[in-house]
CSV table of C-alpha atoms and ligand atoms in Angstrom, one decimal:
chain,number,residue,atom,x,y,z
A,109,MET,CA,99.4,60.0,116.7
A,110,TYR,CA,99.7,64.0,116.5
A,111,ARG,CA,101.9,64.7,113.1
A,112,ILE,CA,103.2,68.3,112.1
A,113,GLU,CA,102.0,70.1,108.7
A,114,THR,CA,104.9,71.9,107.0
A,115,LEU,CA,103.8,74.9,105.0
A,116,ASP,CA,104.0,73.3,102.1
A,117,GLU,CA,101.5,70.7,102.8
A,118,PHE,CA,99.1,73.1,104.2
A,119,ILE,CA,99.7,75.6,101.5
A,120,ILE,CA,99.2,72.5,98.3
A,121,LYS,CA,96.2,70.6,100.1
A,122,ARG,CA,94.3,74.0,100.9
A,123,GLN,CA,95.0,73.9,97.5
A,124,LYS,CA,93.1,71.4,96.2
A,125,ASN,CA,90.6,72.4,98.4
A,126,PHE,CA,90.1,74.8,95.2
A,127,SER,CA,88.8,74.3,91.9
A,128,THR,CA,89.9,77.5,90.6
A,129,ALA,CA,93.6,77.3,92.3
A,130,THR,CA,96.0,76.2,89.2
A,131,GLY,CA,98.9,76.1,91.5
A,132,GLU,CA,100.8,78.8,90.8
A,133,LEU,CA,100.2,80.5,93.8
A,134,THR,CA,101.3,77.8,95.5
A,135,GLY,CA,104.8,78.2,94.1
A,136,LEU,CA,104.9,82.1,95.1
A,137,LEU,CA,104.0,81.5,98.3
A,138,ARG,CA,106.7,78.0,98.7
A,139,ASP,CA,109.2,80.7,97.0
A,140,ILE,CA,108.4,83.6,99.6
A,141,GLY,CA,108.4,80.8,102.4
A,142,LEU,CA,112.2,80.0,101.0
A,143,ALA,CA,113.2,83.7,101.1
A,144,ALA,CA,111.5,84.1,104.6
A,145,LYS,CA,114.1,81.2,106.1
A,146,ILE,CA,117.6,82.2,103.8
A,147,VAL,CA,116.6,86.3,105.2
A,148,ASN,CA,116.0,84.9,109.3
A,149,ARG,CA,119.1,82.7,109.0
A,150,GLU,CA,121.0,85.9,107.8
A,151,VAL,CA,118.9,87.6,110.5
A,152,ASN,CA,120.1,85.5,112.9
A,153,LYS,CA,123.6,85.6,112.7
A,154,ALA,CA,123.8,89.7,111.8
A,155,GLY,CA,126.0,90.5,115.2
A,156,LEU,CA,129.0,87.3,113.6
A,157,ILE,CA,129.3,88.2,110.3
A,158,ASN,CA,129.5,91.9,111.1
A,159,ILE,CA,126.9,93.1,107.9
A,160,LEU,CA,125.8,94.5,111.1
A,161,GLY,CA,125.2,98.8,109.8
A,162,LYS,CA,124.1,101.1,106.9
A,163,PHE,CA,124.7,101.1,104.5
A,164,ASP,CA,125.5,104.9,102.5
A,165,LYS,CA,122.3,105.2,101.1
A,166,GLU,CA,118.7,106.1,101.4
A,167,ASN,CA,115.3,104.9,100.2
A,168,ALA,CA,112.8,105.4,97.6
A,169,SER,CA,111.1,107.1,100.9
A,170,GLY,CA,113.8,109.4,102.2
A,171,GLU,CA,115.0,107.5,104.9
A,172,GLN,CA,118.6,104.8,106.0
A,173,VAL,CA,118.9,101.9,104.3
A,174,ALA,CA,120.3,98.9,106.7
A,175,LYS,CA,122.5,96.9,104.9
A,176,LEU,CA,119.5,93.6,105.8
A,177,ASP,CA,117.3,96.2,104.1
A,178,ILE,CA,119.2,95.3,100.9
A,179,TYR,CA,120.3,91.7,101.9
A,180,ALA,CA,116.4,90.3,102.2
A,181,ASN,CA,115.2,92.5,99.0
A,182,ASP,CA,117.8,91.1,96.9
A,183,LYS,CA,116.9,87.2,98.1
A,184,LEU,CA,113.3,88.1,97.5
A,185,ILE,CA,114.2,89.1,94.3
A,186,ASP,CA,116.3,86.1,94.2
A,187,PHE,CA,113.3,83.3,94.4
A,188,LEU,CA,110.6,85.5,92.7
A,189,LYS,CA,112.9,86.0,89.2
A,190,THR,CA,113.5,82.3,88.5
A,191,SER,CA,109.7,81.2,90.3
A,192,GLY,CA,108.0,81.6,87.1
A,193,GLU,CA,105.0,82.5,88.2
A,194,CYS,CA,105.7,86.6,89.0
A,195,ALA,CA,105.9,89.6,86.6
A,196,GLY,CA,107.8,91.5,88.9
A,197,LEU,CA,108.3,92.9,92.7
A,198,ALA,CA,108.1,95.9,93.9
A,199,SER,CA,109.9,96.6,97.3
A,200,GLU,CA,110.0,99.4,99.7
A,201,GLU,CA,113.5,99.8,99.3
A,202,LEU,CA,113.5,100.8,95.7
A,203,GLU,CA,112.5,103.7,93.7
A,204,ASP,CA,111.0,101.2,90.5
A,205,PHE,CA,109.1,98.4,90.6
A,206,VAL,CA,111.4,95.3,89.0
A,207,PRO,CA,110.0,93.5,85.9
A,208,PHE,CA,111.3,90.1,85.6
A,209,PRO,CA,111.6,88.0,82.0
A,210,PRO,CA,108.9,85.5,80.8
A,211,ARG,CA,109.8,82.1,80.8
A,212,ASN,CA,108.4,79.8,78.2
A,213,GLY,CA,107.5,82.9,76.1
A,214,LYS,CA,104.8,83.8,79.4
A,215,TYR,CA,104.9,86.3,81.9
A,216,GLY,CA,103.8,85.1,85.6
A,217,LYS,CA,100.8,86.0,85.9
A,218,TYR,CA,100.8,87.9,89.5
A,219,VAL,CA,102.9,90.6,91.2
A,220,VAL,CA,104.8,91.5,94.9
A,221,LEU,CA,104.3,94.0,96.5
A,222,VAL,CA,107.1,93.2,99.7
A,223,ASP,CA,108.3,95.2,102.6
A,224,PRO,CA,111.1,93.0,102.7
A,225,LEU,CA,112.6,93.9,106.3
A,226,ASP,CA,110.5,95.5,108.7
A,227,GLY,CA,111.9,97.5,111.6
A,228,SER,CA,114.6,97.8,110.8
A,229,SER,CA,115.7,100.7,112.8
A,230,ASN,CA,116.1,97.5,115.2
A,231,ILE,CA,118.4,95.6,113.7
A,232,ASP,CA,121.1,97.1,116.3
A,233,VAL,CA,119.5,95.9,119.4
A,234,ASN,CA,118.4,92.7,119.0
A,235,VAL,CA,114.7,93.6,118.3
A,236,SER,CA,112.3,92.1,116.5
A,237,VAL,CA,111.8,93.0,112.5
A,238,GLY,CA,109.8,91.0,110.1
A,239,THR,CA,108.9,91.1,106.3
A,240,ILE,CA,105.6,91.7,104.7
A,241,PHE,CA,104.1,90.8,101.0
A,242,GLY,CA,101.8,91.3,99.2
A,243,ILE,CA,100.7,89.4,96.2
A,244,TYR,CA,97.9,89.9,93.3
A,245,ARG,CA,96.7,88.9,90.2
A,246,ARG,CA,98.2,91.5,87.5
A,247,ILE,CA,95.8,93.6,85.3
A,248,GLY,CA,98.4,93.0,82.1
A,249,LYS,CA,98.3,89.9,79.6
A,250,GLU,CA,100.3,87.1,79.5
A,251,ASP,CA,102.4,87.9,76.7
A,252,GLU,CA,103.4,92.0,77.6
A,253,PRO,CA,105.4,92.5,80.2
A,254,ALA,CA,104.1,94.0,84.5
A,255,SER,CA,103.3,97.5,84.0
A,256,LEU,CA,103.3,100.1,86.6
A,257,ASP,CA,99.0,99.4,86.6
A,258,ASP,CA,99.5,95.6,88.0
A,259,PHE,CA,100.9,97.3,90.7
A,260,LEU,CA,98.8,100.5,91.1
A,261,GLN,CA,95.5,98.7,92.8
A,262,LYS,CA,93.5,99.0,95.8
A,263,GLY,CA,93.7,96.2,99.0
A,264,THR,CA,90.6,94.7,97.5
A,265,GLU,CA,92.6,92.9,95.0
A,266,LEU,CA,94.8,90.8,97.0
A,267,VAL,CA,95.0,87.7,95.8
A,268,ALA,CA,96.9,86.9,98.9
A,269,ALA,CA,99.0,88.7,101.5
A,270,GLY,CA,100.9,88.0,105.0
A,271,TYR,CA,104.1,88.5,106.7
A,272,VAL,CA,107.2,86.8,108.2
A,273,ILE,CA,108.1,87.6,111.8
A,274,TYR,CA,111.5,87.0,113.2
A,275,GLY,CA,111.4,87.5,116.9
A,276,THR,CA,111.6,84.8,120.0
A,277,SER,CA,110.7,82.4,117.4
A,278,THR,CA,110.2,82.9,113.5
A,279,ILE,CA,106.3,82.9,112.4
A,280,LEU,CA,105.4,82.8,109.3
A,281,VAL,CA,101.7,83.9,109.1
A,282,TYR,CA,99.6,84.7,105.8
A,283,SER,CA,96.4,84.6,104.4
A,284,THR,CA,94.5,83.9,100.6
A,285,GLY,CA,91.6,85.3,101.1
A,286,ASN,CA,89.9,82.3,103.6
A,287,GLY,CA,90.7,82.9,106.9
A,288,VAL,CA,94.3,83.6,109.0
A,289,ASN,CA,97.0,80.6,109.4
A,290,GLY,CA,100.8,80.6,111.4
A,291,PHE,CA,103.4,78.5,111.0
A,292,THR,CA,106.3,78.1,114.1
A,293,LEU,CA,109.9,77.7,111.9
A,294,ASP,CA,111.3,74.7,113.1
A,295,PRO,CA,115.1,75.4,113.4
A,296,SER,CA,116.6,71.5,113.5
A,297,ILE,CA,114.0,71.0,110.8
A,298,GLY,CA,114.6,73.8,108.3
A,299,GLU,CA,111.0,74.1,107.8
A,300,PHE,CA,107.6,76.5,109.5
A,301,CYS,CA,105.3,74.0,110.6
A,302,LEU,CA,101.5,75.3,111.8
A,303,SER,CA,101.2,76.2,114.7
A,304,HIS,CA,97.9,79.5,114.8
A,305,ARG,CA,95.5,78.4,113.1
A,306,ASP,CA,92.3,79.4,112.2
A,307,ILE,CA,93.5,83.3,114.1
A,308,LYS,CA,90.8,84.6,114.9
A,309,ILE,CA,91.8,88.4,116.4
A,310,PRO,CA,90.3,89.1,120.0
A,311,GLN,CA,86.2,91.4,119.9
A,312,GLU,CA,88.4,94.3,121.7
A,313,GLY,CA,91.6,93.5,123.9
A,314,PRO,CA,94.6,95.3,126.6
A,315,TYR,CA,96.7,97.4,124.5
A,316,TYR,CA,97.1,100.5,122.5
A,317,SER,CA,100.2,100.6,119.9
A,318,VAL,CA,101.3,104.4,119.0
A,319,ASN,CA,104.8,106.7,118.7
A,320,GLN,CA,103.0,108.7,121.9
A,321,GLY,CA,105.7,110.3,121.2
A,322,TYR,CA,104.7,112.5,118.4
A,323,TYR,CA,101.4,113.0,120.8
A,324,LEU,CA,101.7,116.6,120.5
A,325,LYS,CA,101.4,116.1,116.5
A,326,PHE,CA,98.4,114.4,115.7
A,327,ASP,CA,95.1,115.9,115.3
A,328,LEU,CA,93.1,116.5,118.4
A,329,GLU,CA,90.1,113.9,117.2
A,330,MET,CA,93.6,111.6,117.9
A,331,ARG,CA,95.1,113.1,121.1
A,332,ARG,CA,91.5,112.4,122.3
A,333,TYR,CA,90.9,108.7,121.3
A,334,ILE,CA,94.5,107.9,122.8
A,335,ASP,CA,93.0,110.2,126.0
A,336,TYR,CA,90.5,107.7,126.9
A,337,CYS,CA,92.8,104.7,126.0
A,338,SER,CA,95.1,105.4,128.8
A,339,ASP,CA,91.8,106.0,131.0
A,340,LEU,CA,91.0,103.0,130.2
A,341,ASN,CA,94.3,101.8,131.8
A,342,LEU,CA,94.7,100.1,128.7
A,343,ARG,CA,97.9,99.6,128.2
A,344,LEU,CA,100.7,101.0,125.8
A,345,ARG,CA,103.2,98.7,123.7
A,346,TYR,CA,105.2,100.0,120.8
A,347,ILE,CA,107.8,98.1,119.8
A,348,GLY,CA,108.8,100.7,116.4
A,349,THR,CA,108.2,97.1,113.4
A,350,MET,CA,104.4,97.4,112.8
A,351,VAL,CA,104.7,93.2,111.7
A,352,ALA,CA,105.2,92.7,116.0
A,353,ASP,CA,103.4,95.4,117.3
A,354,ILE,CA,101.0,93.8,114.9
A,355,HIS,CA,101.5,90.2,116.0
A,356,ARG,CA,100.8,90.9,119.0
A,357,ILE,CA,97.5,92.4,118.2
A,358,LEU,CA,96.0,90.0,116.4
A,359,PHE,CA,96.6,87.0,119.1
A,360,GLN,CA,96.1,89.2,122.3
A,361,GLY,CA,93.8,92.1,121.2
A,362,GLY,CA,93.5,95.7,120.7
A,363,VAL,CA,94.6,99.3,118.4
A,364,PHE,CA,97.4,100.1,116.5
A,365,MET,CA,97.8,103.4,114.9
A,366,TYR,CA,100.1,105.2,112.9
A,367,PRO,CA,97.4,108.7,111.9
A,368,ASN,CA,99.4,111.5,110.0
A,369,THR,CA,101.8,113.8,111.8
A,370,ARG,CA,103.4,117.3,111.0
A,371,LYS,CA,106.1,115.0,109.4
A,372,TYR,CA,104.0,113.6,107.8
A,373,PRO,CA,101.1,114.3,106.6
A,374,GLN,CA,99.9,111.5,104.7
A,375,GLY,CA,100.6,109.6,107.7
A,376,LYS,CA,104.0,107.9,107.1
A,377,LEU,CA,103.3,104.2,106.3
A,378,ARG,CA,103.7,102.8,103.0
A,379,LEU,CA,100.6,102.1,101.8
A,380,LEU,CA,101.3,99.4,99.2
A,381,TYR,CA,104.1,97.2,100.9
A,382,GLU,CA,102.7,97.9,104.9
A,383,CYS,CA,98.8,99.1,105.1
A,384,ASN,CA,97.3,97.3,102.9
A,385,PRO,CA,98.9,93.1,102.9
A,386,LEU,CA,98.7,94.0,106.6
A,387,SER,CA,94.8,95.2,106.8
A,388,TYR,CA,94.5,92.2,105.0
A,389,ILE,CA,95.8,89.6,107.5
A,390,VAL,CA,93.4,91.7,110.2
A,391,GLU,CA,89.8,92.0,108.0
A,392,GLN,CA,90.6,87.8,107.1
A,393,SER,CA,91.3,87.4,111.2
A,394,GLY,CA,88.3,89.7,111.6
A,395,GLY,CA,89.8,92.8,112.2
A,396,LYS,CA,89.5,96.3,111.2
A,397,ALA,CA,91.6,98.4,109.2
A,398,ILE,CA,90.7,101.9,108.7
A,399,ASN,CA,92.7,105.4,108.4
A,400,THR,CA,92.1,109.3,109.8
A,401,ARG,CA,89.4,110.1,107.5
A,402,LEU,CA,87.1,106.7,108.5
A,403,GLU,CA,88.3,105.2,104.8
A,404,ARG,CA,88.7,101.8,104.9
A,405,ILE,CA,92.6,101.3,103.8
A,406,LEU,CA,91.6,98.2,100.9
A,407,GLU,CA,89.6,100.2,99.0
A,408,LEU,CA,92.5,102.9,98.7
A,409,SER,CA,93.5,103.6,95.5
A,410,PRO,CA,96.7,103.9,95.0
A,411,GLU,CA,98.6,106.7,92.8
A,412,GLU,CA,102.2,105.8,92.9
A,413,LEU,CA,104.0,103.1,94.6
A,414,HIS,CA,105.7,104.3,96.9
A,415,GLN,CA,102.1,106.3,98.6
A,416,ARG,CA,101.8,106.4,102.5
A,417,SER,CA,98.5,105.9,104.7
A,418,SER,CA,97.6,106.8,107.8
A,419,VAL,CA,96.5,103.5,109.4
A,420,ILE,CA,94.5,102.7,112.4
A,421,MET,CA,93.8,98.6,112.3
A,422,GLY,CA,92.8,95.9,115.1
A,423,SER,CA,90.6,94.9,117.1
A,424,PRO,CA,86.4,95.5,115.8
A,425,LYS,CA,84.6,96.6,118.9
A,426,MET,CA,88.2,99.0,119.7
A,427,ILE,CA,88.3,100.4,116.1
A,428,ASP,CA,84.0,100.9,115.9
A,429,GLU,CA,84.4,103.2,119.0
A,430,MET,CA,87.8,105.0,117.6
A,431,LYS,CA,85.3,105.7,114.4
A,432,GLU,CA,83.0,107.6,116.8
A,433,PHE,CA,85.8,109.9,118.9
A,434,VAL,CA,86.5,111.1,115.7
A,435,LEU,CA,82.7,111.9,114.3
A,436,ARG,CA,82.6,113.3,117.2
A,437,TYR,CA,85.8,115.5,118.0
A,438,ALA,CA,85.6,115.9,113.6
A,439,PRO,CA,83.0,115.6,111.7
A,440,ASP,CA,83.7,117.8,108.7
A,441,THR,CA,87.3,116.8,108.1
A,442,VAL,CA,85.8,113.0,107.7
A,443,GLY,CA,84.7,110.7,104.7
A,444,GLY,CA,83.2,108.6,106.9
B,216,AHG,P1,110.8,100.4,107.8
B,216,AHG,O1,111.9,99.8,109.0
B,216,AHG,O2,110.2,99.2,106.7
B,216,AHG,O3,111.2,101.4,107.0
B,216,AHG,O4,109.3,99.8,108.4
B,216,AHG,C1,109.5,100.7,109.9
B,216,AHG,C2,108.7,101.2,110.6
B,216,AHG,C3,107.1,99.9,110.6
B,216,AHG,O5,107.6,99.6,111.2
B,216,AHG,C4,107.1,101.0,112.4
B,216,AHG,O6,105.8,100.9,112.6
B,216,AHG,C5,107.2,101.9,112.3
B,216,AHG,O7,108.1,102.8,111.0
B,216,AHG,C6,107.4,103.4,113.5
B,216,AHG,O8,108.0,104.4,113.0
B,216,AHG,P2,108.5,105.5,114.4
B,216,AHG,O9,109.7,105.0,114.3
B,216,AHG,O10,108.2,106.8,113.4
B,216,AHG,O11,107.3,104.9,115.8
B,217,MN,MN1,108.1,99.2,106.7
B,218,MN,MN1,111.6,98.3,105.3
């Protein structure tokens, strides 16, 4: 008989397969899963309890913050602070990272970076939003509190990353560097259940995902590539929630792009909170993720917490093709 496998069971089973696993990472992932369930509950009833709308404030990146962003941010802090495994959290919503106090005289071995609510402009219109997370092993010692260096690590150093999509159903997708698995929340039992085992991104696919409204603000080579996608009759899909756009491409194949524009010369999306964790998932599923200079996202050296990056990620064949375009139209401006 088929028996469901919950996220907690799956995480524990996986841990047993690795002799080096200590259980701390396991606890962290479970805490993130728990926070995601609480955020999911609030996202679902947002319309009912009138917590929709905007706070009269801006986030660290200068954008207006919706109330649920703060709620999700605070829930993640609450759960991770008490876990004992986490030494601190950095969030898209906070200017600086938050160091957590020690437990039994020891600080946690890991730090977590989050975009607590991705796609917040979609909340008010009942369109999918998400949560993105990345986990790093700290550089600092266990008897020292978390420092900025613990957070400013390259994506290649991620020990786990994932996202939650609050869509028609709520799905948590994560990887610890050994493939990608997805878990759908069964609201009747309140558990994330294994629903998408060993996700592999298609080599190529029918979709391209970009804010084509900015077409004239993109560099020539990106415009040429977008024209090519359109020539091929690829279907344009753009939700404006990165998590949701990547989720589609992960399962059905295609390419997601947020190139630099005149308004955002470095790109808009945040390297640490958005680009790195989602690049990790895409690569773990067999895909590729680069910036418009053709540098691998996961190898970029972060210099500050809220650093932005251009990003192109998705099906491997399509990313290779995109590279050819850039090299043909702008061979002098790229590093690759
Ligand atoms: P956030 O809501 O966390 O600020 O992220 C929004 C991001 C991302 O999810 C999406 O891909 C992109 O911004 C949309 O930007 P545009 O409206 O400029 O296309
Ligand atoms: Mn975001
Ligand atoms: Mn956000």
